[in-house]
Coordinates of C-alpha atoms and ligand atoms in Angstrom, one line a residue:
M419 CA -15.4 15.3 0.1
Y420 CA -17.0 17.5 2.7
T421 CA -16.1 21.1 3.3
K422 CA -13.8 21.9 6.2
E423 CA -16.6 24.0 7.7
F424 CA -19.0 21.1 7.7
I425 CA -16.5 18.8 9.5
V426 CA -15.8 21.5 12.1
E427 CA -19.5 22.1 12.6
L428 CA -20.2 18.4 13.0
K429 CA -17.4 17.9 15.6
K430 CA -18.7 21.0 17.4
R431 CA -22.2 19.7 17.5
I432 CA -21.3 16.3 18.9
S433 CA -20.3 15.8 22.5
M434 CA -18.0 12.9 22.9
V435 CA -19.6 12.3 26.3
D436 CA -22.9 11.8 24.7
L437 CA -21.6 9.7 21.8
A438 CA -19.4 7.4 23.8
G439 CA -22.2 7.4 26.5
R440 CA -24.4 5.6 24.1
Y441 CA -22.1 2.6 24.3
T442 CA -20.7 2.7 27.8
K443 CA -21.7 4.4 31.1
L444 CA -19.4 7.3 31.8
I445 CA -18.8 8.9 35.2
K446 CA -17.1 12.3 35.6
G447 CA -14.0 12.3 37.7
G448 CA -12.2 15.6 37.8
D449 CA -11.6 16.8 34.3
V450 CA -12.3 13.4 32.6
W451 CA -15.1 11.1 32.1
L452 CA -14.4 7.4 32.8
G453 CA -16.0 4.2 31.9
T454 CA -15.4 0.6 30.8
C455 CA -14.2 0.3 27.2
P456 CA -17.0 0.4 24.7
H457 CA -15.1 -1.5 21.9
P458 CA -16.8 -4.8 21.0
D459 CA -13.5 -6.7 21.2
H460 CA -12.5 -5.4 24.6
D461 CA -14.0 -7.2 27.5
D462 CA -13.1 -4.6 30.0
D463 CA -13.7 -4.8 33.8
T464 CA -11.8 -1.8 34.9
P465 CA -12.7 1.7 33.6
S466 CA -10.0 1.8 30.9
F467 CA -11.9 4.3 28.7
R468 CA -11.7 8.0 29.1
V469 CA -13.0 11.1 27.4
W470 CA -11.8 14.7 28.0
H471 CA -12.4 18.2 26.8
N472 CA -9.3 20.0 25.4
H473 CA -8.6 23.7 26.0
D474 CA -9.5 24.6 22.5
G475 CA -13.0 23.1 22.9
S476 CA -12.2 19.9 21.0
W477 CA -12.7 16.4 22.4
S478 CA -10.2 13.5 22.9
W479 CA -10.8 10.0 24.0
A480 CA -8.7 6.8 24.6
C481 CA -8.8 3.3 26.0
M482 CA -5.7 2.8 28.2
S483 CA -5.7 -0.8 27.2
C484 CA -6.6 -0.8 23.5
H485 CA -4.5 2.1 22.5
T486 CA -1.5 2.4 24.9
G487 CA 1.6 1.3 23.0
K488 CA -0.4 0.0 20.1
K489 CA 0.2 0.8 16.4
D490 CA -2.6 2.6 14.6
E491 CA -2.2 0.3 11.6
R492 CA -5.4 1.4 9.9
H493 CA -4.7 5.1 10.5
H494 CA -7.9 5.7 12.4
N495 CA -6.2 8.5 14.4
Y496 CA -7.2 6.9 17.6
G497 CA -8.6 9.3 20.2
T498 CA -8.8 12.4 18.1
D499 CA -12.5 13.0 17.6
C500 CA -16.0 11.6 17.1
I501 CA -15.3 10.5 13.5
A502 CA -12.3 8.4 14.7
F503 CA -14.5 7.0 17.4
V504 CA -17.2 5.5 15.2
R505 CA -14.5 4.2 12.7
W506 CA -12.7 2.5 15.6
M507 CA -15.9 1.0 16.9
S508 CA -16.7 -0.5 13.5
D509 CA -13.2 -2.1 13.2
N510 CA -13.9 -5.2 15.3
S511 CA -13.6 -8.9 14.9
K512 CA -17.4 -9.4 14.1
S513 CA -17.8 -6.6 11.6
T514 CA -17.6 -7.3 7.9
H515 CA -16.9 -3.7 7.0
I516 CA -14.8 -1.0 8.6
L517 CA -16.3 2.5 8.1
T518 CA -14.4 4.8 5.8
F519 CA -14.0 8.5 6.9
R520 CA -16.9 9.4 4.5
E521 CA -19.2 6.7 5.9
A522 CA -18.4 7.7 9.5
V523 CA -19.3 11.3 8.8
E524 CA -22.5 10.2 7.2
R525 CA -23.4 8.0 10.1
L526 CA -22.8 10.8 12.7
A527 CA -24.7 13.3 10.6
K528 CA -27.6 11.0 10.6
M529 CA -27.4 10.2 14.3
Y530 CA -27.2 13.9 15.3
A531 CA -29.5 15.2 12.5
V532 CA -26.8 17.5 11.1
P533 CA -27.8 18.4 7.5
V534 CA -25.1 17.1 5.1
A535 CA -23.9 19.1 2.2
Q536 CA -22.6 16.3 0.0
S537 CA -20.0 17.0 -2.5
K538 CA -19.9 15.6 -6.1
E539 CA -16.9 13.5 -5.1
S540 CA -18.6 11.9 -2.1
V541 CA -21.7 11.0 -4.2
A542 CA -19.4 9.4 -6.8
M543 CA -17.6 7.4 -4.2
A544 CA -20.9 6.2 -2.7
N545 CA -22.0 5.1 -6.2
L546 CA -18.8 3.2 -6.8
Q547 CA -19.2 1.4 -3.6
N548 CA -22.7 0.3 -4.4
E549 CA -21.5 -0.8 -7.9
S550 CA -18.7 -2.9 -6.3
R551 CA -21.2 -4.5 -3.9
R552 CA -23.4 -5.5 -6.8
Y553 CA -20.4 -7.0 -8.6
E554 CA -19.4 -8.9 -5.5
T555 CA -22.8 -10.6 -5.3
R556 CA -22.1 -12.1 -8.8
I557 CA -18.7 -13.5 -8.1
D558 CA -19.8 -17.1 -8.1
T559 CA -19.5 -17.2 -11.9
C560 CA -15.8 -16.7 -11.6
R561 CA -15.1 -18.6 -8.5
N562 CA -13.7 -21.7 -10.1
Y563 CA -11.4 -19.7 -12.4
L564 CA -10.1 -17.7 -9.4
H565 CA -9.5 -20.9 -7.4
G566 CA -7.5 -22.2 -10.4
R567 CA -5.4 -19.1 -10.3
G568 CA -4.6 -19.8 -6.6
L569 CA -7.0 -17.6 -4.8
S570 CA -9.1 -18.9 -1.9
D571 CA -12.6 -17.7 -1.0
E572 CA -11.0 -15.6 1.8
D573 CA -8.7 -13.9 -0.8
I574 CA -11.7 -13.2 -3.0
S575 CA -13.6 -11.5 -0.2
F576 CA -10.5 -9.7 1.2
W577 CA -9.9 -8.0 -2.1
H578 CA -13.7 -7.5 -2.7
L579 CA -13.4 -9.1 -6.2
G580 CA -16.6 -9.1 -8.2
Y581 CA -18.0 -9.9 -11.6
T582 CA -19.4 -7.3 -14.0
G583 CA -21.0 -9.7 -16.4
Y584 CA -17.9 -9.7 -18.7
R585 CA -15.1 -8.9 -16.4
I586 CA -13.7 -9.7 -13.0
S587 CA -13.5 -6.5 -11.1
F588 CA -10.7 -5.6 -8.7
P589 CA -11.8 -2.4 -6.8
I590 CA -9.1 0.2 -6.4
F591 CA -9.1 1.6 -2.9
T592 CA -7.5 4.8 -1.7
E593 CA -5.4 4.8 1.4
S594 CA -8.5 5.8 3.3
R595 CA -10.3 2.8 1.8
E596 CA -12.6 4.6 -0.6
I597 CA -13.3 2.9 -3.9
V598 CA -12.3 5.3 -6.7
G599 CA -12.2 2.9 -9.7
F600 CA -11.7 -0.6 -10.9
S601 CA -9.2 -2.7 -12.6
Q602 CA -11.1 -5.3 -14.6
R603 CA -9.9 -8.5 -16.2
L604 CA -11.7 -10.0 -19.2
F605 CA -13.6 -13.2 -18.2
Q606 CA -16.1 -13.6 -21.1
G607 CA -16.4 -12.1 -24.5
E608 CA -13.8 -10.2 -26.3
G609 CA -11.7 -7.1 -25.7
P610 CA -8.5 -6.0 -24.0
K611 CA -7.4 -8.4 -21.2
Y612 CA -7.2 -5.6 -18.6
L613 CA -9.2 -2.4 -18.4
T614 CA -8.8 0.4 -15.8
S615 CA -11.5 3.0 -15.0
K616 CA -11.2 6.2 -16.9
T617 CA -10.0 9.4 -15.3
S618 CA -12.8 11.1 -13.4
D619 CA -13.2 13.7 -10.7
I620 CA -12.0 11.2 -8.1
F621 CA -9.7 9.0 -10.1
K622 CA -6.5 9.5 -12.0
K623 CA -4.9 6.2 -12.8
S624 CA -1.4 7.5 -13.0
K625 CA -1.6 8.4 -9.3
H626 CA -2.8 5.2 -7.8
F627 CA -1.4 1.9 -6.9
Y628 CA -3.5 -1.3 -6.5
G629 CA -2.9 -2.4 -2.9
Q630 CA -2.2 1.0 -1.5
H631 CA -5.0 0.7 1.1
I632 CA -3.2 -1.9 3.2
L633 CA 0.3 -0.5 3.5
D634 CA 2.1 -0.9 6.8
K635 CA 3.8 2.5 7.5
D636 CA 6.4 0.9 9.7
Y637 CA 7.6 -1.5 7.1
P638 CA 10.6 -0.1 5.2
Y639 CA 9.9 -1.5 1.7
I640 CA 7.3 -1.2 -1.0
F641 CA 7.3 -4.0 -3.5
I642 CA 6.2 -2.9 -7.0
A643 CA 4.8 -5.7 -9.1
E644 CA 3.3 -5.7 -12.6
G645 CA -0.3 -6.8 -12.1
V646 CA -3.2 -7.3 -9.8
F647 CA -2.8 -11.1 -9.5
D648 CA 0.9 -10.6 -8.6
V649 CA -0.2 -8.3 -5.7
V650 CA -3.0 -10.6 -4.5
L651 CA -0.9 -13.8 -4.5
A652 CA 2.4 -12.2 -3.2
H653 CA 0.3 -10.7 -0.3
K654 CA -1.3 -14.1 0.3
Y655 CA 2.2 -15.6 0.8
G656 CA 3.4 -13.0 3.2
M657 CA 4.8 -10.2 1.1
K658 CA 3.9 -6.9 2.9
N659 CA 3.4 -3.6 1.1
V660 CA 3.1 -5.1 -2.4
V661 CA 1.4 -2.9 -5.0
C662 CA 1.2 -2.4 -8.7
P663 CA 0.6 0.6 -10.9
L664 CA -2.6 0.6 -13.0
G665 CA -2.2 0.1 -16.7
H666 CA 1.0 2.2 -16.7
D667 CA 4.7 2.1 -15.9
L668 CA 5.7 4.0 -12.8
T669 CA 4.9 7.7 -13.3
D670 CA 6.4 10.8 -11.6
D671 CA 3.2 10.9 -9.5
H672 CA 3.9 7.4 -8.2
I673 CA 7.5 8.3 -7.4
Q674 CA 6.4 11.4 -5.5
K675 CA 4.1 9.2 -3.5
I676 CA 6.8 6.7 -2.7
K677 CA 9.0 9.5 -1.6
A678 CA 6.3 11.0 0.6
W679 CA 5.6 7.6 2.1
G680 CA 9.3 7.1 2.7
Y681 CA 9.5 3.5 1.5
Q682 CA 12.4 1.9 -0.3
P683 CA 11.0 0.6 -3.6
V684 CA 11.7 -2.9 -4.7
L685 CA 10.9 -3.8 -8.3
C686 CA 9.5 -7.3 -8.8
F687 CA 8.6 -7.4 -12.5
D688 CA 8.2 -10.5 -14.7
A689 CA 11.4 -12.4 -15.5
D690 CA 11.2 -11.9 -19.3
A691 CA 12.5 -9.4 -21.8
A692 CA 9.7 -7.0 -21.3
G693 CA 10.1 -7.2 -17.5
V694 CA 13.8 -6.4 -17.7
R695 CA 13.1 -3.4 -20.0
G696 CA 10.5 -2.3 -17.4
I697 CA 13.0 -2.6 -14.6
R698 CA 15.6 -0.6 -16.5
S699 CA 13.2 2.2 -17.3
S700 CA 11.7 2.3 -13.8
I701 CA 15.0 2.1 -12.0
N702 CA 16.3 5.0 -14.1
K703 CA 13.2 7.1 -13.5
L704 CA 13.6 6.5 -9.8
A705 CA 17.3 7.4 -9.8
E706 CA 16.5 10.6 -11.6
Q707 CA 14.5 11.6 -8.5
H708 CA 17.3 10.3 -6.3
V709 CA 15.3 7.3 -5.2
Y710 CA 17.5 4.2 -5.5
G711 CA 15.3 1.2 -5.8
S712 CA 16.3 -2.4 -5.4
V713 CA 15.3 -5.3 -7.7
L714 CA 14.0 -8.7 -6.9
P715 CA 15.1 -10.9 -9.8
L716 CA 12.7 -13.8 -10.3
P717 CA 13.7 -17.1 -11.9
Q718 CA 13.6 -16.9 -15.7
G719 CA 10.1 -17.0 -17.2
N720 CA 8.2 -16.4 -13.9
D721 CA 6.0 -13.6 -12.8
L722 CA 5.5 -12.8 -9.1
A723 CA 2.1 -14.5 -8.9
E724 CA 3.3 -17.8 -10.3
F725 CA 6.5 -17.6 -8.3
A726 CA 4.6 -16.9 -5.0
Q727 CA 2.4 -19.8 -5.6
S728 CA 5.3 -22.2 -6.3
V729 CA 7.3 -21.2 -3.2
R730 CA 4.4 -20.2 -0.9
S731 CA 5.5 -19.7 2.7
K732 CA 9.2 -19.5 1.5
L733 CA 8.5 -16.3 -0.5
M734 CA 10.0 -13.9 2.0
D735 CA 13.1 -16.2 2.5
Y736 CA 13.7 -15.9 -1.2
V737 CA 13.3 -12.1 -1.0
S738 CA 15.9 -11.7 1.7
S739 CA 18.4 -13.8 -0.1
H740 CA 17.9 -12.4 -3.6
L741 CA 17.2 -8.7 -3.2
M742 CA 19.7 -6.8 -5.3
S743 CA 20.6 -3.2 -4.7
Y744 CA 20.4 -0.5 -7.4
W745 CA 24.1 -0.6 -8.1
E746 CA 24.4 -4.4 -8.2
W747 CA 21.6 -4.6 -10.7
T748 CA 22.9 -1.7 -12.8
L749 CA 26.4 -3.3 -13.0
K750 CA 25.3 -6.8 -13.6
E751 CA 24.5 -6.2 -17.2
P752 CA 27.7 -4.5 -18.5
Q753 CA 29.6 -7.2 -16.7
Q754 CA 27.8 -9.8 -18.8
L755 CA 27.9 -7.8 -22.0
Y756 CA 31.5 -6.8 -22.0
A757 CA 33.1 -9.7 -20.2
I758 CA 34.9 -10.7 -23.3
Q759 CA 37.6 -8.1 -23.2
L760 CA 38.6 -6.6 -19.9
S761 CA 40.0 -3.3 -21.1
N762 CA 36.9 -2.8 -23.3
M763 CA 34.6 -3.6 -20.4
Q764 CA 36.4 -1.2 -18.1
R765 CA 36.0 1.7 -20.6
K766 CA 32.4 1.0 -21.4
A767 CA 31.3 0.3 -17.9
M768 CA 32.9 3.3 -16.3
P769 CA 30.0 5.8 -16.8
L770 CA 27.6 3.2 -15.3
I771 CA 29.9 2.5 -12.4
L772 CA 30.2 6.2 -11.6
S773 CA 26.4 6.7 -11.8
A774 CA 25.8 3.6 -9.6
K775 CA 28.3 4.9 -7.1
K776 CA 26.1 8.0 -6.5
S777 CA 23.4 5.8 -5.0
I778 CA 25.6 4.7 -2.1
Q779 CA 25.1 6.4 1.2
K780 CA 26.5 4.0 3.8
K781 CA 30.2 3.2 4.3
E782 CA 29.6 -0.6 4.5
D783 CA 27.8 -0.4 1.2
M784 CA 30.7 1.5 -0.3
I785 CA 33.1 -1.3 0.9
L786 CA 30.9 -3.9 -0.8
F787 CA 30.6 -1.8 -3.9
N788 CA 34.4 -1.3 -4.2
Q789 CA 35.0 -5.0 -3.7
Y790 CA 32.4 -5.8 -6.4
V791 CA 33.8 -3.4 -8.9
R792 CA 37.4 -4.5 -8.3
H793 CA 36.4 -8.2 -8.6
N794 CA 34.1 -7.9 -11.6
F795 CA 35.6 -5.1 -13.6
G796 CA 39.2 -5.0 -12.4
I797 CA 38.8 -1.4 -11.4
T798 CA 40.1 -0.1 -8.1
M799 CA 38.0 2.9 -7.0
G800 CA 40.9 5.0 -5.7
E801 CA 41.1 6.3 -2.2
D802 CA 37.6 5.1 -1.3
Y803 CA 38.8 1.6 -1.6
E804 CA 42.0 2.1 0.4
S805 CA 40.3 4.1 3.1
A806 CA 37.6 1.5 3.3
M807 CA 40.2 -1.2 3.8
E808 CA 42.1 0.6 6.6
Ligands
ZN2004 ZN1 -10.4 -0.9 25.1

């Protein structure tokens, strides 16, 4: 977006004492400057806020009350520099918009009259954001329809839904909350039901997930749904880290991303024939990269959006009691298919059993697996079974 040199120059030009000093009175005490916390949500009566100069010339800052022991859920990198400071200040209960990295840089450059060399990408992102705001102002046309699909006005503004004139727009945010494209659902006229923005300098649809901007890094799972309404409604009823690919099945880029994030993927596709095919192909793709996803089977005929709406606050109870591990899901099918004749089933299921076994890392899972295989397929998995039972 901006060159590294530009960001370095900006940070060098801006003294944190001057910047924070515009919001709170700072007093020098030894090597630090102290003051009451400038954050709009912190009614501070002790000087909890401090700014200091590091040996390498960079600045740090912190509020001993706002930051100590708190999670940096929005990844603002508390305390690191002037850019983090203005983003943090904008993230308060009264603000309607939290500054993105790009906007924070723009604001600082303006405040300190540092000439900005804008990249092509940053201009494109600014344009998309204006486009999205324009769509948002027209959303009233679709409001009744969206209420009918189970969305409240709060959901509509949380996801920044808008109306293009023909389509309902769902802006696609990056992890740093920049809009890079749209998923659009047909509302009036004719055409494909869903459209995703074309590949551009800033957007490649096979790389992004809808919902990736509100991931909780400390949560172990990522739920992968089929569509944008699934994401919005499951999120509404308490499912964290729920995302969907955009107009694609899972791609290798997606899987690399899941691996880098470190989440355990849970597939929650529609409970119909196409959904089952999708689960099978995705679960195999994941296993090829040694990622062993779980499956959340939904009641027959449901998609996640409908299901979330029907169970509402019980959604996560259902998740904890119905989540199936990779191997359970893999072995469920041959068990149904070959149940007629035990010897036939054993022979046909063996390759699947062996491949499912590779996914197991923990001893307690191996015990469960061995019991399951013995019970459902009449196969005793040799020494693993005996040693597990000792
Ligand atoms: Zn504070």
